[in-house]
mmCIF file with all atom_site columns, C-alpha atoms in Angstrom:
data_model
loop_
_atom_site.group_PDB
_atom_site.id
_atom_site.type_symbol
_atom_site.label_atom_id
_atom_site.label_alt_id
_atom_site.label_comp_id
_atom_site.label_asym_id
_atom_site.label_entity_id
_atom_site.label_seq_id
_atom_site.pdbx_PDB_ins_code
_atom_site.Cartn_x
_atom_site.Cartn_y
_atom_site.Cartn_z
_atom_site.occupancy
_atom_site.B_iso_or_equiv
_atom_site.pdbx_formal_charge
_atom_site.auth_seq_id
_atom_site.auth_comp_id
_atom_site.auth_asym_id
_atom_site.auth_atom_id
_atom_site.pdbx_PDB_model_num
ATOM 1   C CA . GLY A 1 1   ? 86.004  114.619 100.617 1.00 45.00 ? 1   GLY A CA 1
ATOM 2   C CA . LEU A 1 2   ? 89.318  113.493 99.093  1.00 45.00 ? 2   LEU A CA 1
ATOM 3   C CA . ILE A 1 3   ? 90.930  112.662 102.444 1.00 47.00 ? 3   ILE A CA 1
ATOM 4   C CA . LEU A 1 4   ? 87.789  110.857 103.641 1.00 45.00 ? 4   LEU A CA 1
ATOM 5   C CA . GLN A 1 5   ? 87.570  108.868 100.420 1.00 45.00 ? 5   GLN A CA 1
ATOM 6   C CA . SER A 1 6   ? 91.236  107.869 100.572 1.00 45.00 ? 6   SER A CA 1
ATOM 7   C CA . THR A 1 7   ? 90.978  106.649 104.178 1.00 48.00 ? 7   THR A CA 1
ATOM 8   C CA . LEU A 1 8   ? 87.743  104.675 103.845 1.00 48.00 ? 8   LEU A CA 1
ATOM 9   C CA . LEU A 1 9   ? 88.137  103.095 100.424 1.00 47.00 ? 9   LEU A CA 1
ATOM 10  C CA . PRO A 1 10  ? 91.036  100.851 99.493  1.00 50.00 ? 10  PRO A CA 1
ATOM 11  C CA . SER A 1 11  ? 93.181  102.302 96.789  1.00 49.00 ? 11  SER A CA 1
ATOM 12  C CA . PRO A 1 12  ? 94.459  100.165 93.926  1.00 49.00 ? 12  PRO A CA 1
ATOM 13  C CA . VAL A 1 13  ? 98.132  99.287  94.064  1.00 49.00 ? 13  VAL A CA 1
ATOM 14  C CA . ALA A 1 14  ? 100.115 98.344  90.988  1.00 46.00 ? 14  ALA A CA 1
ATOM 15  C CA . ALA A 1 15  ? 103.297 96.405  91.687  1.00 48.00 ? 15  ALA A CA 1
ATOM 16  C CA . ARG A 1 16  ? 106.350 96.301  89.524  1.00 45.00 ? 16  ARG A CA 1
ATOM 17  C CA . ALA A 1 17  ? 109.709 94.641  89.826  1.00 46.00 ? 17  ALA A CA 1
ATOM 18  C CA . GLY A 1 18  ? 112.233 96.609  91.863  1.00 46.00 ? 18  GLY A CA 1
ATOM 19  C CA . GLY A 1 19  ? 109.846 99.183  93.280  1.00 47.00 ? 19  GLY A CA 1
ATOM 20  C CA . SER A 1 20  ? 106.275 100.192 93.661  1.00 46.00 ? 20  SER A CA 1
ATOM 21  C CA . SER A 1 21  ? 103.697 102.701 92.744  1.00 45.00 ? 21  SER A CA 1
ATOM 22  C CA . GLY A 1 22  ? 100.197 103.541 93.837  1.00 46.00 ? 22  GLY A CA 1
ATOM 23  C CA . GLY A 1 23  ? 98.566  104.243 97.134  1.00 46.00 ? 23  GLY A CA 1
ATOM 24  C CA . SER A 1 24  ? 97.022  107.510 98.188  1.00 46.00 ? 24  SER A CA 1
ATOM 25  C CA . GLY A 1 25  ? 99.572  110.120 99.105  1.00 44.00 ? 25  GLY A CA 1
ATOM 26  C CA . GLY A 1 26  ? 102.204 107.422 98.976  1.00 44.00 ? 26  GLY A CA 1
ATOM 27  C CA . SER A 1 27  ? 105.846 107.698 98.330  1.00 45.00 ? 27  SER A CA 1
ATOM 28  C CA . GLY A 1 28  ? 107.718 104.975 96.484  1.00 44.00 ? 28  GLY A CA 1
ATOM 29  C CA . GLY A 1 29  ? 109.068 102.233 98.688  1.00 43.00 ? 29  GLY A CA 1
ATOM 30  C CA . SER A 1 30  ? 111.461 99.399  98.345  1.00 44.00 ? 30  SER A CA 1
ATOM 31  C CA . GLY A 1 31  ? 110.439 95.791  98.394  1.00 46.00 ? 31  GLY A CA 1
ATOM 32  C CA . GLY A 1 32  ? 108.267 94.298  95.686  1.00 48.00 ? 32  GLY A CA 1
ATOM 33  C CA . GLY A 1 33  ? 105.005 96.167  95.552  1.00 49.00 ? 33  GLY A CA 1
ATOM 34  C CA . SER A 1 34  ? 104.707 97.600  99.027  1.00 46.00 ? 34  SER A CA 1
ATOM 35  C CA . SER A 1 35  ? 103.757 101.216 99.312  1.00 49.00 ? 35  SER A CA 1
ATOM 36  C CA . PRO A 1 36  ? 104.015 102.920 102.700 1.00 50.00 ? 36  PRO A CA 1
ATOM 37  C CA . THR A 1 37  ? 101.116 105.239 103.211 1.00 51.00 ? 37  THR A CA 1
ATOM 38  C CA . SER A 1 38  ? 100.179 107.542 106.022 1.00 47.00 ? 38  SER A CA 1
ATOM 39  C CA . SER A 1 39  ? 96.603  108.534 106.765 1.00 49.00 ? 39  SER A CA 1
ATOM 40  C CA . TYR A 1 40  ? 94.978  110.414 109.609 1.00 46.00 ? 40  TYR A CA 1
ATOM 41  C CA . VAL A 1 41  ? 92.176  108.601 111.401 1.00 49.00 ? 41  VAL A CA 1
ATOM 42  C CA . GLY A 1 42  ? 90.612  110.397 114.334 1.00 48.00 ? 42  GLY A CA 1
ATOM 43  C CA . GLY A 1 43  ? 93.541  112.803 114.574 1.00 46.00 ? 43  GLY A CA 1
ATOM 44  C CA . ARG A 1 44  ? 96.138  110.033 114.865 1.00 48.00 ? 44  ARG A CA 1
ATOM 45  C CA . SER A 1 45  ? 98.635  109.018 112.225 1.00 52.00 ? 45  SER A CA 1
ATOM 46  C CA . ARG A 1 46  ? 98.726  105.354 111.253 1.00 55.00 ? 46  ARG A CA 1
ATOM 47  C CA . ASP A 1 47  ? 101.423 104.071 108.976 1.00 70.00 ? 47  ASP A CA 1
ATOM 48  C CA . TYR A 1 48  ? 100.540 101.056 106.881 1.00 67.00 ? 48  TYR A CA 1
ATOM 49  C CA . TYR A 1 49  ? 101.429 99.362  103.653 1.00 69.00 ? 49  TYR A CA 1
ATOM 50  C CA . TYR A 1 50  ? 99.847  96.994  101.179 1.00 76.00 ? 50  TYR A CA 1
ATOM 51  C CA . ASP A 1 51  ? 101.579 93.742  100.311 1.00 77.00 ? 51  ASP A CA 1
ATOM 52  C CA . ASP A 1 52  ? 101.593 92.093  96.869  1.00 82.00 ? 52  ASP A CA 1
ATOM 53  C CA . ALA A 1 53  ? 98.204  90.480  97.565  1.00 85.00 ? 53  ALA A CA 1
ATOM 54  C CA . GLY A 1 54  ? 96.648  93.851  98.384  1.00 81.00 ? 54  GLY A CA 1
ATOM 55  C CA . CYS A 1 55  ? 96.342  93.200  102.143 1.00 84.00 ? 55  CYS A CA 1
ATOM 56  C CA . ARG A 1 56  ? 96.906  96.151  104.454 1.00 79.00 ? 56  ARG A CA 1
ATOM 57  C CA . HIS A 1 57  ? 99.600  95.795  107.136 1.00 73.00 ? 57  HIS A CA 1
ATOM 58  C CA . TYR A 1 58  ? 100.397 98.292  109.881 1.00 71.00 ? 58  TYR A CA 1
ATOM 59  C CA . TYR A 1 59  ? 103.868 99.176  111.064 1.00 73.00 ? 59  TYR A CA 1
ATOM 60  C CA . LYS A 1 60  ? 104.321 98.689  114.807 1.00 75.00 ? 60  LYS A CA 1
ATOM 61  C CA . SER A 1 61  ? 107.190 99.904  116.890 1.00 78.00 ? 61  SER A CA 1
ATOM 62  C CA . PRO A 1 62  ? 109.037 97.345  119.043 1.00 79.00 ? 62  PRO A CA 1
ATOM 63  C CA . MET A 1 63  ? 107.696 99.024  122.196 1.00 82.00 ? 63  MET A CA 1
ATOM 64  C CA . ARG A 1 64  ? 104.130 98.728  120.892 1.00 80.00 ? 64  ARG A CA 1
ATOM 65  C CA . ARG A 1 65  ? 104.668 95.032  120.151 1.00 80.00 ? 65  ARG A CA 1
ATOM 66  C CA . LEU A 1 66  ? 106.080 94.519  123.660 1.00 84.00 ? 66  LEU A CA 1
ATOM 67  C CA . PHE A 1 67  ? 103.123 96.352  125.195 1.00 84.00 ? 67  PHE A CA 1
ATOM 68  C CA . ASP A 1 68  ? 100.698 94.230  123.141 1.00 83.00 ? 68  ASP A CA 1
ATOM 69  C CA . SER A 1 69  ? 102.421 91.074  124.384 1.00 82.00 ? 69  SER A CA 1
ATOM 70  C CA . ILE A 1 70  ? 102.396 92.244  128.002 1.00 87.00 ? 70  ILE A CA 1
ATOM 71  C CA . VAL A 1 71  ? 98.660  92.925  127.783 1.00 84.00 ? 71  VAL A CA 1
ATOM 72  C CA . THR A 1 72  ? 97.699  89.897  125.698 1.00 87.00 ? 72  THR A CA 1
ATOM 73  C CA . LEU A 1 73  ? 99.640  87.080  127.376 1.00 88.00 ? 73  LEU A CA 1
ATOM 74  C CA . PRO A 1 74  ? 98.228  87.508  130.916 1.00 89.00 ? 74  PRO A CA 1
ATOM 75  C CA . PHE A 1 75  ? 94.735  87.748  129.454 1.00 90.00 ? 75  PHE A CA 1
ATOM 76  C CA . VAL A 1 76  ? 95.260  84.479  127.568 1.00 91.00 ? 76  VAL A CA 1
ATOM 77  C CA . PHE A 1 77  ? 96.695  82.683  130.620 1.00 92.00 ? 77  PHE A CA 1
ATOM 78  C CA . VAL A 1 78  ? 93.929  83.909  132.927 1.00 93.00 ? 78  VAL A CA 1
ATOM 79  C CA . SER A 1 79  ? 91.280  82.899  130.389 1.00 93.00 ? 79  SER A CA 1
ATOM 80  C CA . LEU A 1 80  ? 92.788  79.439  129.968 1.00 94.00 ? 80  LEU A CA 1
ATOM 81  C CA . GLY A 1 81  ? 93.046  79.039  133.739 1.00 95.00 ? 81  GLY A CA 1
ATOM 82  C CA . ILE A 1 82  ? 89.393  79.938  134.218 1.00 96.00 ? 82  ILE A CA 1
ATOM 83  C CA . MET A 1 83  ? 88.331  77.558  131.444 1.00 96.00 ? 83  MET A CA 1
ATOM 84  C CA . ILE A 1 84  ? 90.368  74.692  132.904 1.00 96.00 ? 84  ILE A CA 1
ATOM 85  C CA . TRP A 1 85  ? 89.129  75.405  136.440 1.00 95.00 ? 85  TRP A CA 1
ATOM 86  C CA . ARG A 1 86  ? 85.503  75.332  135.254 1.00 95.00 ? 86  ARG A CA 1
ATOM 87  C CA . LYS A 1 87  ? 86.011  72.052  133.382 1.00 95.00 ? 87  LYS A CA 1
ATOM 88  C CA . VAL A 1 88  ? 87.612  70.433  136.440 1.00 94.00 ? 88  VAL A CA 1
ATOM 89  C CA . ARG A 1 89  ? 84.848  71.738  138.702 1.00 92.00 ? 89  ARG A CA 1
ATOM 90  C CA . ASP A 1 90  ? 82.158  70.396  136.350 1.00 91.00 ? 90  ASP A CA 1
ATOM 91  C CA . TRP A 1 91  ? 83.934  67.043  136.108 1.00 90.00 ? 91  TRP A CA 1
ATOM 92  C CA . LEU A 1 92  ? 84.180  66.764  139.903 1.00 88.00 ? 92  LEU A CA 1
ATOM 93  C CA . THR A 1 93  ? 80.512  67.662  140.304 1.00 87.00 ? 93  THR A CA 1
ATOM 94  C CA . GLY A 1 94  ? 79.577  65.066  137.708 1.00 87.00 ? 94  GLY A CA 1
ATOM 95  C CA . ARG A 1 95  ? 81.759  62.473  139.432 1.00 85.00 ? 95  ARG A CA 1
ATOM 96  C CA . ARG A 1 96  ? 79.937  63.028  142.718 1.00 79.00 ? 96  ARG A CA 1
ATOM 97  C CA . LYS A 1 97  ? 76.572  62.726  140.977 1.00 81.00 ? 97  LYS A CA 1
ATOM 98  C CA . ARG A 1 98  ? 77.681  59.545  139.198 1.00 80.00 ? 98  ARG A CA 1
ATOM 99  C CA . ALA A 1 99  ? 78.930  58.070  142.493 1.00 76.00 ? 99  ALA A CA 1
ATOM 100 C CA . LEU A 1 100 ? 75.582  58.754  144.156 1.00 72.00 ? 100 LEU A CA 1
ATOM 101 C CA . ALA A 1 101 ? 73.748  57.211  141.212 1.00 72.00 ? 101 ALA A CA 1
ATOM 102 C CA . ASP A 1 102 ? 75.879  54.035  141.454 1.00 72.00 ? 102 ASP A CA 1
ATOM 103 C CA . THR A 1 103 ? 74.720  53.202  145.008 1.00 74.00 ? 103 THR A CA 1
ATOM 104 C CA . MET A 1 104 ? 72.025  50.668  145.785 1.00 79.00 ? 104 MET A CA 1
ATOM 105 C CA . PRO A 1 105 ? 70.321  49.475  148.925 1.00 83.00 ? 105 PRO A CA 1
ATOM 106 C CA . LEU A 1 106 ? 71.835  46.487  150.747 1.00 83.00 ? 106 LEU A CA 1
ATOM 107 C CA . ASP A 1 107 ? 69.922  43.324  151.354 1.00 89.00 ? 107 ASP A CA 1
ATOM 108 C CA . ALA A 1 108 ? 69.703  42.007  154.929 1.00 91.00 ? 108 ALA A CA 1
ATOM 109 C CA . GLU A 1 109 ? 72.334  39.247  154.455 1.00 91.00 ? 109 GLU A CA 1
ATOM 110 C CA . THR A 1 110 ? 74.980  41.652  153.033 1.00 88.00 ? 110 THR A CA 1
ATOM 111 C CA . ALA A 1 111 ? 74.242  44.233  155.736 1.00 88.00 ? 111 ALA A CA 1
ATOM 112 C CA . ALA A 1 112 ? 74.778  41.556  158.433 1.00 90.00 ? 112 ALA A CA 1
ATOM 113 C CA . ARG A 1 113 ? 78.123  40.532  156.824 1.00 90.00 ? 113 ARG A CA 1
ATOM 114 C CA . PHE A 1 114 ? 79.285  44.173  156.793 1.00 88.00 ? 114 PHE A CA 1
ATOM 115 C CA . GLU A 1 115 ? 78.258  44.663  160.411 1.00 91.00 ? 115 GLU A CA 1
ATOM 116 C CA . ASN A 1 116 ? 80.127  41.510  161.462 1.00 90.00 ? 116 ASN A CA 1
ATOM 117 C CA . ALA A 1 117 ? 83.276  42.601  159.525 1.00 88.00 ? 117 ALA A CA 1
ATOM 118 C CA . PHE A 1 118 ? 83.116  46.081  161.069 1.00 88.00 ? 118 PHE A CA 1
ATOM 119 C CA . TYR A 1 119 ? 83.045  44.693  164.614 1.00 90.00 ? 119 TYR A CA 1
ATOM 120 C CA . GLN A 1 120 ? 85.908  42.244  163.894 1.00 88.00 ? 120 GLN A CA 1
ATOM 121 C CA . ILE A 1 121 ? 88.087  45.114  162.579 1.00 85.00 ? 121 ILE A CA 1
ATOM 122 C CA . GLU A 1 122 ? 87.102  47.287  165.527 1.00 87.00 ? 122 GLU A CA 1
ATOM 123 C CA . THR A 1 123 ? 88.176  44.505  167.928 1.00 86.00 ? 123 THR A CA 1
ATOM 124 C CA . ALA A 1 124 ? 91.556  44.082  166.155 1.00 84.00 ? 124 ALA A CA 1
ATOM 125 C CA . TRP A 1 125 ? 92.255  47.833  166.031 1.00 82.00 ? 125 TRP A CA 1
ATOM 126 C CA . PRO A 1 126 ? 93.478  48.352  169.669 1.00 85.00 ? 126 PRO A CA 1
ATOM 127 C CA . SER A 1 127 ? 96.077  45.575  169.283 1.00 83.00 ? 127 SER A CA 1
ATOM 128 C CA . ASN A 1 128 ? 97.719  47.504  166.395 1.00 80.00 ? 128 ASN A CA 1
ATOM 129 C CA . ASP A 1 129 ? 97.761  44.292  164.361 1.00 78.00 ? 129 ASP A CA 1
ATOM 130 C CA . LEU A 1 130 ? 95.350  43.864  161.485 1.00 81.00 ? 130 LEU A CA 1
ATOM 131 C CA . SER A 1 131 ? 96.787  40.555  160.234 1.00 80.00 ? 131 SER A CA 1
ATOM 132 C CA . ASN A 1 132 ? 93.924  38.658  161.918 1.00 83.00 ? 132 ASN A CA 1
ATOM 133 C CA . VAL A 1 133 ? 91.348  40.478  159.788 1.00 86.00 ? 133 VAL A CA 1
ATOM 134 C CA . ALA A 1 134 ? 93.410  40.720  156.567 1.00 84.00 ? 134 ALA A CA 1
ATOM 135 C CA . ASP A 1 135 ? 90.929  38.492  154.722 1.00 86.00 ? 135 ASP A CA 1
ATOM 136 C CA . LEU A 1 136 ? 88.207  41.128  155.288 1.00 85.00 ? 136 LEU A CA 1
ATOM 137 C CA . MET A 1 137 ? 90.176  43.896  153.497 1.00 86.00 ? 137 MET A CA 1
ATOM 138 C CA . THR A 1 138 ? 91.878  44.472  150.206 1.00 88.00 ? 138 THR A CA 1
ATOM 139 C CA . PRO A 1 139 ? 95.693  44.578  150.449 1.00 88.00 ? 139 PRO A CA 1
ATOM 140 C CA . HIS A 1 140 ? 95.712  48.307  149.674 1.00 90.00 ? 140 HIS A CA 1
ATOM 141 C CA . PHE A 1 141 ? 93.127  49.091  152.372 1.00 87.00 ? 141 PHE A CA 1
ATOM 142 C CA . GLN A 1 142 ? 94.950  46.912  154.920 1.00 85.00 ? 142 GLN A CA 1
ATOM 143 C CA . HIS A 1 143 ? 98.246  48.677  154.156 1.00 87.00 ? 143 HIS A CA 1
ATOM 144 C CA . GLN A 1 144 ? 96.532  52.067  154.538 1.00 88.00 ? 144 GLN A CA 1
ATOM 145 C CA . GLN A 1 145 ? 95.002  51.138  157.884 1.00 85.00 ? 145 GLN A CA 1
ATOM 146 C CA . GLN A 1 146 ? 98.254  49.632  159.154 1.00 84.00 ? 146 GLN A CA 1
ATOM 147 C CA . ARG A 1 147 ? 100.074 52.882  158.307 1.00 87.00 ? 147 ARG A CA 1
ATOM 148 C CA . ILE A 1 148 ? 97.481  54.784  160.336 1.00 86.00 ? 148 ILE A CA 1
ATOM 149 C CA . LEU A 1 149 ? 98.009  52.441  163.290 1.00 83.00 ? 149 LEU A CA 1
ATOM 150 C CA . ASN A 1 150 ? 101.796 52.702  163.068 1.00 81.00 ? 150 ASN A CA 1
#
């Protein structure tokens, strides 16, 4: 009963200048009101202390901290990678849907102009010179097509 009560219920800690007192089964410690305490939970010993505000803090060995970092950091990076990948995938899917929604049917006059431009470009293609049909293309598109021909 006494061990169970001391492990489940917080014990009051009274701080004093230059030392400490309080805590169940505790020995006096140094450092303004902290009291190292050891309790057995599930057959394992856990060392902890209470700070001046009454918050419990556990002591961790450097190897335990390293192990925690080795386990935690890859998990964080993998989680962030998955989240970013999903956001990019959703954005790309939405972009395709938006592009399809932005299309409209062509009227007969515009369709005839496109057909005429297509055949003029097709005629100029074998000569490897697109300067004759430069007025049918944007400068960027003409440069791209000329690089393909070269």
